[in-house]
Amino acid sequence: MTQQTPHVPSTQSDLAEVRNFRDVGGLPTGDGRRVRQGRLFRSGHLAHATEADAAFLTGLGLHTVFDFRNTSDIKLEGPDVALPGVRNVNIPLTDPADGAEFWAMVRDGELDQLRTALGDGKAAARMANTYRHIITTRTDAHSQVLHALAEDSVPALMHCAAGKDRAGLSIAVTLLAVGVEPEAIEADYLKSDDPSRRYKIRRSDSSAVGMSPEVMELLSPLFGARTDYLAAAFDAIEQTWGSTETYLAEGLKLSPETRERLRAQLLTD
């Protein structure tokens, strides 16, 4: 009996166990250039990638996978699958202790508890504050990523757990650094809100009650991509540094030479 070869995905949408994957190539810059195809990718975690998924990712010719998960995330989902010849760099963009009780409540909390913690706009406000916090406190980490991209780390894949928040902000910062228009950055970010791309919510109570429509509605702001969240990050840049240019130069310590190398690595001629 002949053994069938597993189907290797031919497009990013065919990936079985890697959610929210996409190439950010094609996005326009203010000077008329575009992000090159096949240079910068984003996704959710790679821990559950199938053999075929891994073959597809290996075929991209990646140099580096940037994993922005913390130790708690990795313990929950598992480490990324190994891709031959690819460097894996873990740069946690949140502390494992940050919100540990909150996320335990998301997984285990009963309806009344979820209503109190997440209702009346509290869930969305928490997400906006998280975006502000990452922008203002993780400049060293974002600087490390951008300097690596400018040197030798492309093609690169950036991911966190869902590929939406930490990876989304890291992609946004990278795109700002090479001059991609904010509107184009937002349009790419909002693709993560597609139901097919969303992180699979984990609840200890997987019954009809524990996963009821009301519970899912309360949790939805935590797992969705919203314009307000990214706007909060951009507002934090303006409020903290006064302008995007100052943020890039002083916050992220990007010299004009480094930014030019970034453009050379990521943009069309």
mmCIF file of C-alpha atoms in Angstrom:
data_model
loop_
_atom_site.group_PDB
_atom_site.id
_atom_site.type_symbol
_atom_site.label_atom_id
_atom_site.label_comp_id
_atom_site.label_asym_id
_atom_site.label_seq_id
_atom_site.Cartn_x
_atom_site.Cartn_y
_atom_site.Cartn_z
ATOM 1 C CA MET A 1 0.000 0.000 0.000
ATOM 2 C CA THR A 2 1.547 3.293 -1.049
ATOM 3 C CA GLN A 3 1.783 6.047 1.519
ATOM 4 C CA GLN A 4 0.294 9.337 0.417
ATOM 5 C CA THR A 5 2.407 12.456 0.680
ATOM 6 C CA PRO A 6 0.760 15.046 2.952
ATOM 7 C CA HIS A 7 -0.721 17.996 1.116
ATOM 8 C CA VAL A 8 1.546 21.013 1.358
ATOM 9 C CA PRO A 9 -0.384 24.294 1.422
ATOM 10 C CA SER A 10 -0.009 26.250 -1.790
ATOM 11 C CA THR A 11 -1.210 29.521 -0.264
ATOM 12 C CA GLN A 12 -1.226 31.090 3.163
ATOM 13 C CA SER A 13 -4.971 30.496 3.502
ATOM 14 C CA ASP A 14 -4.384 26.732 3.313
ATOM 15 C CA LEU A 15 -2.440 26.548 6.574
ATOM 16 C CA ALA A 16 -4.201 24.105 8.880
ATOM 17 C CA GLU A 17 -2.885 24.988 12.338
ATOM 18 C CA VAL A 18 -1.180 28.378 11.976
ATOM 19 C CA ARG A 19 -3.783 31.090 12.286
ATOM 20 C CA ASN A 20 -3.732 34.653 11.017
ATOM 21 C CA PHE A 21 -0.774 34.147 8.664
ATOM 22 C CA ARG A 22 -0.078 36.650 5.929
ATOM 23 C CA ASP A 23 2.596 38.410 3.911
ATOM 24 C CA VAL A 24 2.492 42.168 4.481
ATOM 25 C CA GLY A 25 4.063 42.791 1.104
ATOM 26 C CA GLY A 26 2.406 45.305 -1.186
ATOM 27 C CA LEU A 27 1.618 47.974 1.400
ATOM 28 C CA PRO A 28 2.362 51.477 0.050
ATOM 29 C CA THR A 29 4.804 54.007 1.468
ATOM 30 C CA GLY A 30 4.477 57.770 1.383
ATOM 31 C CA ASP A 31 7.204 58.059 -1.286
ATOM 32 C CA GLY A 32 5.493 55.729 -3.749
ATOM 33 C CA ARG A 33 7.346 52.515 -2.941
ATOM 34 C CA ARG A 34 5.836 49.314 -1.546
ATOM 35 C CA VAL A 35 6.786 46.627 0.931
ATOM 36 C CA ARG A 36 8.369 43.790 -1.028
ATOM 37 C CA GLN A 37 6.574 40.478 -1.202
ATOM 38 C CA GLY A 38 8.204 37.618 0.653
ATOM 39 C CA ARG A 39 10.181 39.743 3.101
ATOM 40 C CA LEU A 40 7.940 40.267 6.130
ATOM 41 C CA PHE A 41 5.280 37.870 7.390
ATOM 42 C CA ARG A 42 3.015 37.777 10.439
ATOM 43 C CA SER A 43 0.997 35.049 12.136
ATOM 44 C CA GLY A 44 -0.225 33.445 15.305
ATOM 45 C CA HIS A 45 2.010 30.954 17.111
ATOM 46 C CA LEU A 46 3.590 28.000 15.329
ATOM 47 C CA ALA A 47 3.269 25.526 18.193
ATOM 48 C CA HIS A 48 0.588 23.407 16.534
ATOM 49 C CA ALA A 49 1.834 23.633 12.948
ATOM 50 C CA THR A 50 1.275 20.425 11.013
ATOM 51 C CA GLU A 51 3.998 18.757 8.985
ATOM 52 C CA ALA A 52 2.507 20.329 5.863
ATOM 53 C CA ASP A 53 2.306 23.752 7.543
ATOM 54 C CA ALA A 54 5.968 23.481 8.509
ATOM 55 C CA ALA A 55 6.901 22.521 4.953
ATOM 56 C CA PHE A 56 5.082 25.575 3.611
ATOM 57 C CA LEU A 57 6.793 27.881 6.123
ATOM 58 C CA THR A 58 10.187 26.344 5.381
ATOM 59 C CA GLY A 59 9.586 27.027 1.707
ATOM 60 C CA LEU A 60 9.359 30.753 2.406
ATOM 61 C CA GLY A 61 13.117 30.892 2.947
ATOM 62 C CA LEU A 62 12.787 32.528 6.348
ATOM 63 C CA HIS A 63 15.895 33.774 8.087
ATOM 64 C CA THR A 64 14.334 34.579 11.480
ATOM 65 C CA VAL A 65 11.137 33.892 13.390
ATOM 66 C CA PHE A 66 10.455 36.499 16.078
ATOM 67 C CA ASP A 67 8.275 35.054 18.853
ATOM 68 C CA PHE A 68 6.820 37.757 21.112
ATOM 69 C CA ARG A 69 5.119 35.378 23.547
ATOM 70 C CA ASN A 70 6.084 35.204 27.212
ATOM 71 C CA THR A 71 6.837 32.056 29.196
ATOM 72 C CA SER A 72 3.202 31.668 30.285
ATOM 73 C CA ASP A 73 2.032 31.731 26.660
ATOM 74 C CA ILE A 74 4.628 29.168 25.647
ATOM 75 C CA LYS A 75 3.683 26.924 28.570
ATOM 76 C CA LEU A 76 0.014 27.114 27.536
ATOM 77 C CA GLU A 77 0.423 26.503 23.793
ATOM 78 C CA GLY A 78 3.870 24.937 23.547
ATOM 79 C CA PRO A 79 7.070 26.039 21.796
ATOM 80 C CA ASP A 80 7.151 26.748 18.078
ATOM 81 C CA VAL A 81 7.836 23.828 15.790
ATOM 82 C CA ALA A 82 11.414 23.817 14.566
ATOM 83 C CA LEU A 83 11.923 24.977 10.998
ATOM 84 C CA PRO A 84 15.202 23.797 9.452
ATOM 85 C CA GLY A 85 17.744 26.531 8.935
ATOM 86 C CA VAL A 86 15.582 29.207 10.584
ATOM 87 C CA ARG A 87 16.726 31.231 13.585
ATOM 88 C CA ASN A 88 14.175 31.566 16.384
ATOM 89 C CA VAL A 89 14.330 34.691 18.556
ATOM 90 C CA ASN A 90 12.068 35.002 21.599
ATOM 91 C CA ILE A 91 11.468 38.602 22.703
ATOM 92 C CA PRO A 92 8.592 38.677 25.224
ATOM 93 C CA LEU A 93 6.542 41.844 24.839
ATOM 94 C CA THR A 94 4.517 41.241 27.995
ATOM 95 C CA ASP A 95 5.537 39.995 31.423
ATOM 96 C CA PRO A 96 4.169 36.563 32.412
ATOM 97 C CA ALA A 97 2.858 38.080 35.644
ATOM 98 C CA ASP A 98 1.038 40.919 33.890
ATOM 99 C CA GLY A 99 -2.648 40.142 34.029
ATOM 100 C CA ALA A 100 -2.165 36.519 35.094
ATOM 101 C CA GLU A 101 -5.222 36.677 37.360
ATOM 102 C CA PHE A 102 -7.212 38.436 34.642
ATOM 103 C CA TRP A 103 -6.470 35.800 31.986
ATOM 104 C CA ALA A 104 -7.195 33.028 34.478
ATOM 105 C CA MET A 105 -10.595 34.659 34.948
ATOM 106 C CA VAL A 106 -11.088 34.774 31.160
ATOM 107 C CA ARG A 107 -10.447 31.026 30.993
ATOM 108 C CA ASP A 108 -12.263 29.991 34.168
ATOM 109 C CA GLY A 109 -14.615 32.803 35.209
ATOM 110 C CA GLU A 110 -18.348 32.418 35.488
ATOM 111 C CA LEU A 111 -20.789 34.682 33.685
ATOM 112 C CA ASP A 112 -21.349 37.139 36.551
ATOM 113 C CA GLN A 113 -17.598 37.494 37.047
ATOM 114 C CA LEU A 114 -17.065 38.097 33.342
ATOM 115 C CA ARG A 115 -19.846 40.698 33.261
ATOM 116 C CA THR A 116 -18.226 42.605 36.119
ATOM 117 C CA ALA A 117 -14.726 42.496 34.648
ATOM 118 C CA LEU A 118 -15.453 42.919 30.957
ATOM 119 C CA GLY A 119 -18.861 44.546 30.550
ATOM 120 C CA ASP A 120 -19.664 48.208 29.915
ATOM 121 C CA GLY A 121 -16.639 48.728 27.674
ATOM 122 C CA LYS A 122 -14.084 47.501 30.216
ATOM 123 C CA ALA A 123 -12.675 44.811 27.934
ATOM 124 C CA ALA A 124 -12.044 47.240 25.071
ATOM 125 C CA ALA A 125 -10.539 49.808 27.442
ATOM 126 C CA ARG A 126 -8.164 47.179 28.782
ATOM 127 C CA MET A 127 -7.003 46.337 25.275
ATOM 128 C CA ALA A 128 -6.401 49.988 24.360
ATOM 129 C CA ASN A 129 -4.374 50.450 27.545
ATOM 130 C CA THR A 130 -2.335 47.348 26.736
ATOM 131 C CA TYR A 131 -1.431 48.798 23.345
ATOM 132 C CA ARG A 132 -0.346 52.083 24.932
ATOM 133 C CA HIS A 133 1.699 50.213 27.534
ATOM 134 C CA ILE A 134 3.545 48.083 24.979
ATOM 135 C CA ILE A 135 4.425 51.121 22.860
ATOM 136 C CA THR A 136 5.750 53.147 25.799
ATOM 137 C CA THR A 137 7.542 50.396 27.748
ATOM 138 C CA ARG A 138 8.919 48.055 25.085
ATOM 139 C CA THR A 139 10.951 50.478 22.998
ATOM 140 C CA ASP A 140 14.169 48.523 23.668
ATOM 141 C CA ALA A 141 12.555 45.332 22.383
ATOM 142 C CA HIS A 142 11.148 47.015 19.280
ATOM 143 C CA SER A 143 14.512 48.661 18.667
ATOM 144 C CA GLN A 144 16.213 45.268 18.875
ATOM 145 C CA VAL A 145 13.844 43.838 16.275
ATOM 146 C CA LEU A 146 14.267 46.736 13.858
ATOM 147 C CA HIS A 147 18.048 46.730 14.095
ATOM 148 C CA ALA A 148 18.038 42.970 13.454
ATOM 149 C CA LEU A 149 15.839 43.430 10.376
ATOM 150 C CA ALA A 150 18.147 46.138 9.086
ATOM 151 C CA GLU A 151 21.160 43.851 9.367
ATOM 152 C CA ASP A 152 20.399 40.285 8.325
ATOM 153 C CA SER A 153 17.112 38.908 9.673
ATOM 154 C CA VAL A 154 14.909 38.949 6.577
ATOM 155 C CA PRO A 155 12.849 37.258 5.370
ATOM 156 C CA ALA A 156 11.263 37.381 8.811
ATOM 157 C CA LEU A 157 8.090 36.110 10.444
ATOM 158 C CA MET A 158 6.721 37.918 13.511
ATOM 159 C CA HIS A 159 4.209 36.206 15.754
ATOM 160 C CA CYS A 160 2.756 36.148 19.246
ATOM 161 C CA ALA A 161 -0.109 33.929 20.398
ATOM 162 C CA ALA A 162 -2.858 35.255 18.137
ATOM 163 C CA GLY A 163 -0.716 37.321 15.772
ATOM 164 C CA LYS A 164 -2.891 40.332 16.532
ATOM 165 C CA ASP A 165 -1.639 42.464 19.424
ATOM 166 C CA ARG A 166 2.076 42.048 20.154
ATOM 167 C CA ALA A 167 2.904 40.922 16.634
ATOM 168 C CA GLY A 168 0.463 43.490 15.253
ATOM 169 C CA LEU A 169 2.211 46.320 17.063
ATOM 170 C CA SER A 170 5.662 45.065 16.069
ATOM 171 C CA ILE A 171 4.574 44.931 12.436
ATOM 172 C CA ALA A 172 3.031 48.409 12.758
ATOM 173 C CA VAL A 173 6.231 49.857 14.237
ATOM 174 C CA THR A 174 8.304 48.238 11.489
ATOM 175 C CA LEU A 175 6.029 49.638 8.807
ATOM 176 C CA LEU A 176 6.136 53.112 10.358
ATOM 177 C CA ALA A 177 9.937 52.954 10.279
ATOM 178 C CA VAL A 178 9.999 52.377 6.516
ATOM 179 C CA GLY A 179 7.368 55.001 5.783
ATOM 180 C CA VAL A 180 4.204 52.962 5.187
ATOM 181 C CA GLU A 181 1.106 55.140 5.428
ATOM 182 C CA PRO A 182 -0.823 54.791 8.744
ATOM 183 C CA GLU A 183 -4.032 54.045 6.834
ATOM 184 C CA ALA A 184 -2.372 51.084 5.108
ATOM 185 C CA ILE A 185 -0.991 49.847 8.435
ATOM 186 C CA GLU A 186 -4.482 49.994 9.908
ATOM 187 C CA ALA A 187 -6.006 48.143 6.953
ATOM 188 C CA ASP A 188 -3.517 45.298 7.353
ATOM 189 C CA TYR A 189 -4.048 45.216 11.126
ATOM 190 C CA LEU A 190 -7.820 44.939 10.772
ATOM 191 C CA LYS A 191 -7.478 41.770 8.677
ATOM 192 C CA SER A 192 -6.846 40.003 11.996
ATOM 193 C CA ASP A 193 -10.504 40.581 12.884
ATOM 194 C CA ASP A 194 -11.697 38.108 10.275
ATOM 195 C CA PRO A 195 -13.357 35.201 12.143
ATOM 196 C CA SER A 196 -11.232 32.697 10.248
ATOM 197 C CA ARG A 197 -8.065 34.372 11.532
ATOM 198 C CA ARG A 198 -9.023 34.805 15.171
ATOM 199 C CA TYR A 199 -7.324 33.021 18.047
ATOM 200 C CA LYS A 200 -9.210 29.967 19.294
ATOM 201 C CA ILE A 201 -10.603 30.999 22.688
ATOM 202 C CA ARG A 202 -9.705 28.607 25.481
ATOM 203 C CA ARG A 203 -12.273 28.179 28.254
ATOM 204 C CA SER A 204 -12.137 25.539 30.974
ATOM 205 C CA ASP A 205 -15.931 25.386 30.770
ATOM 206 C CA SER A 206 -16.515 24.373 27.176
ATOM 207 C CA SER A 207 -20.189 23.616 27.767
ATOM 208 C CA ALA A 208 -23.031 25.491 26.122
ATOM 209 C CA VAL A 209 -23.237 27.681 29.232
ATOM 210 C CA GLY A 210 -19.502 28.363 29.457
ATOM 211 C CA MET A 211 -19.291 29.187 25.754
ATOM 212 C CA SER A 212 -22.698 30.860 25.520
ATOM 213 C CA PRO A 213 -23.329 33.772 23.132
ATOM 214 C CA GLU A 214 -23.209 36.234 26.039
ATOM 215 C CA VAL A 215 -19.863 34.882 27.244
ATOM 216 C CA MET A 216 -18.469 35.037 23.713
ATOM 217 C CA GLU A 217 -19.741 38.617 23.354
ATOM 218 C CA LEU A 218 -18.033 39.638 26.599
ATOM 219 C CA LEU A 219 -14.767 38.029 25.479
ATOM 220 C CA SER A 220 -14.932 39.308 21.897
ATOM 221 C CA PRO A 221 -13.122 42.644 22.484
ATOM 222 C CA LEU A 222 -10.114 40.755 23.854
ATOM 223 C CA PHE A 223 -9.724 38.611 20.762
ATOM 224 C CA GLY A 224 -10.736 41.081 18.064
ATOM 225 C CA ALA A 225 -8.778 43.729 16.160
ATOM 226 C CA ARG A 226 -10.301 47.175 16.513
ATOM 227 C CA THR A 227 -9.388 50.534 15.058
ATOM 228 C CA ASP A 228 -9.451 52.057 18.543
ATOM 229 C CA TYR A 229 -6.697 49.754 19.761
ATOM 230 C CA LEU A 230 -4.204 50.709 17.072
ATOM 231 C CA ALA A 231 -5.257 54.361 17.415
ATOM 232 C CA ALA A 232 -4.363 54.139 21.107
ATOM 233 C CA ALA A 233 -0.861 53.008 20.146
ATOM 234 C CA PHE A 234 -0.442 55.842 17.654
ATOM 235 C CA ASP A 235 -1.778 58.310 20.244
ATOM 236 C CA ALA A 236 0.768 57.019 22.758
ATOM 237 C CA ILE A 237 3.548 57.759 20.263
ATOM 238 C CA GLU A 238 2.309 61.324 19.773
ATOM 239 C CA GLN A 239 1.754 61.971 23.480
ATOM 240 C CA THR A 240 5.079 60.493 24.585
ATOM 241 C CA TRP A 241 7.454 61.626 21.845
ATOM 242 C CA GLY A 242 5.539 64.377 20.075
ATOM 243 C CA SER A 243 5.853 62.846 16.602
ATOM 244 C CA THR A 244 6.504 59.576 14.822
ATOM 245 C CA GLU A 245 9.882 60.835 13.633
ATOM 246 C CA THR A 246 11.016 61.588 17.191
ATOM 247 C CA TYR A 247 9.740 58.209 18.348
ATOM 248 C CA LEU A 248 11.753 56.450 15.672
ATOM 249 C CA ALA A 249 14.910 58.473 16.241
ATOM 250 C CA GLU A 250 14.894 58.863 20.029
ATOM 251 C CA GLY A 251 12.556 56.154 21.286
ATOM 252 C CA LEU A 252 13.763 53.365 19.003
ATOM 253 C CA LYS A 253 17.279 54.754 18.473
ATOM 254 C CA LEU A 254 17.081 54.397 14.693
ATOM 255 C CA SER A 255 19.753 56.393 12.890
ATOM 256 C CA PRO A 256 19.110 57.616 9.343
ATOM 257 C CA GLU A 257 21.555 54.955 8.145
ATOM 258 C CA THR A 258 19.674 52.167 9.937
ATOM 259 C CA ARG A 259 16.366 53.336 8.506
ATOM 260 C CA GLU A 260 17.862 53.380 5.026
ATOM 261 C CA ARG A 261 19.096 49.796 5.493
ATOM 262 C CA LEU A 262 15.599 48.840 6.656
ATOM 263 C CA ARG A 263 14.110 50.339 3.517
ATOM 264 C CA ALA A 264 16.634 48.488 1.389
ATOM 265 C CA GLN A 265 15.735 45.211 3.082
ATOM 266 C CA LEU A 266 11.961 45.597 3.012
ATOM 267 C CA LEU A 267 10.898 47.926 0.191
ATOM 268 C CA THR A 268 10.785 47.806 -3.574
ATOM 269 C CA ASP A 269 13.277 49.975 -5.454
#
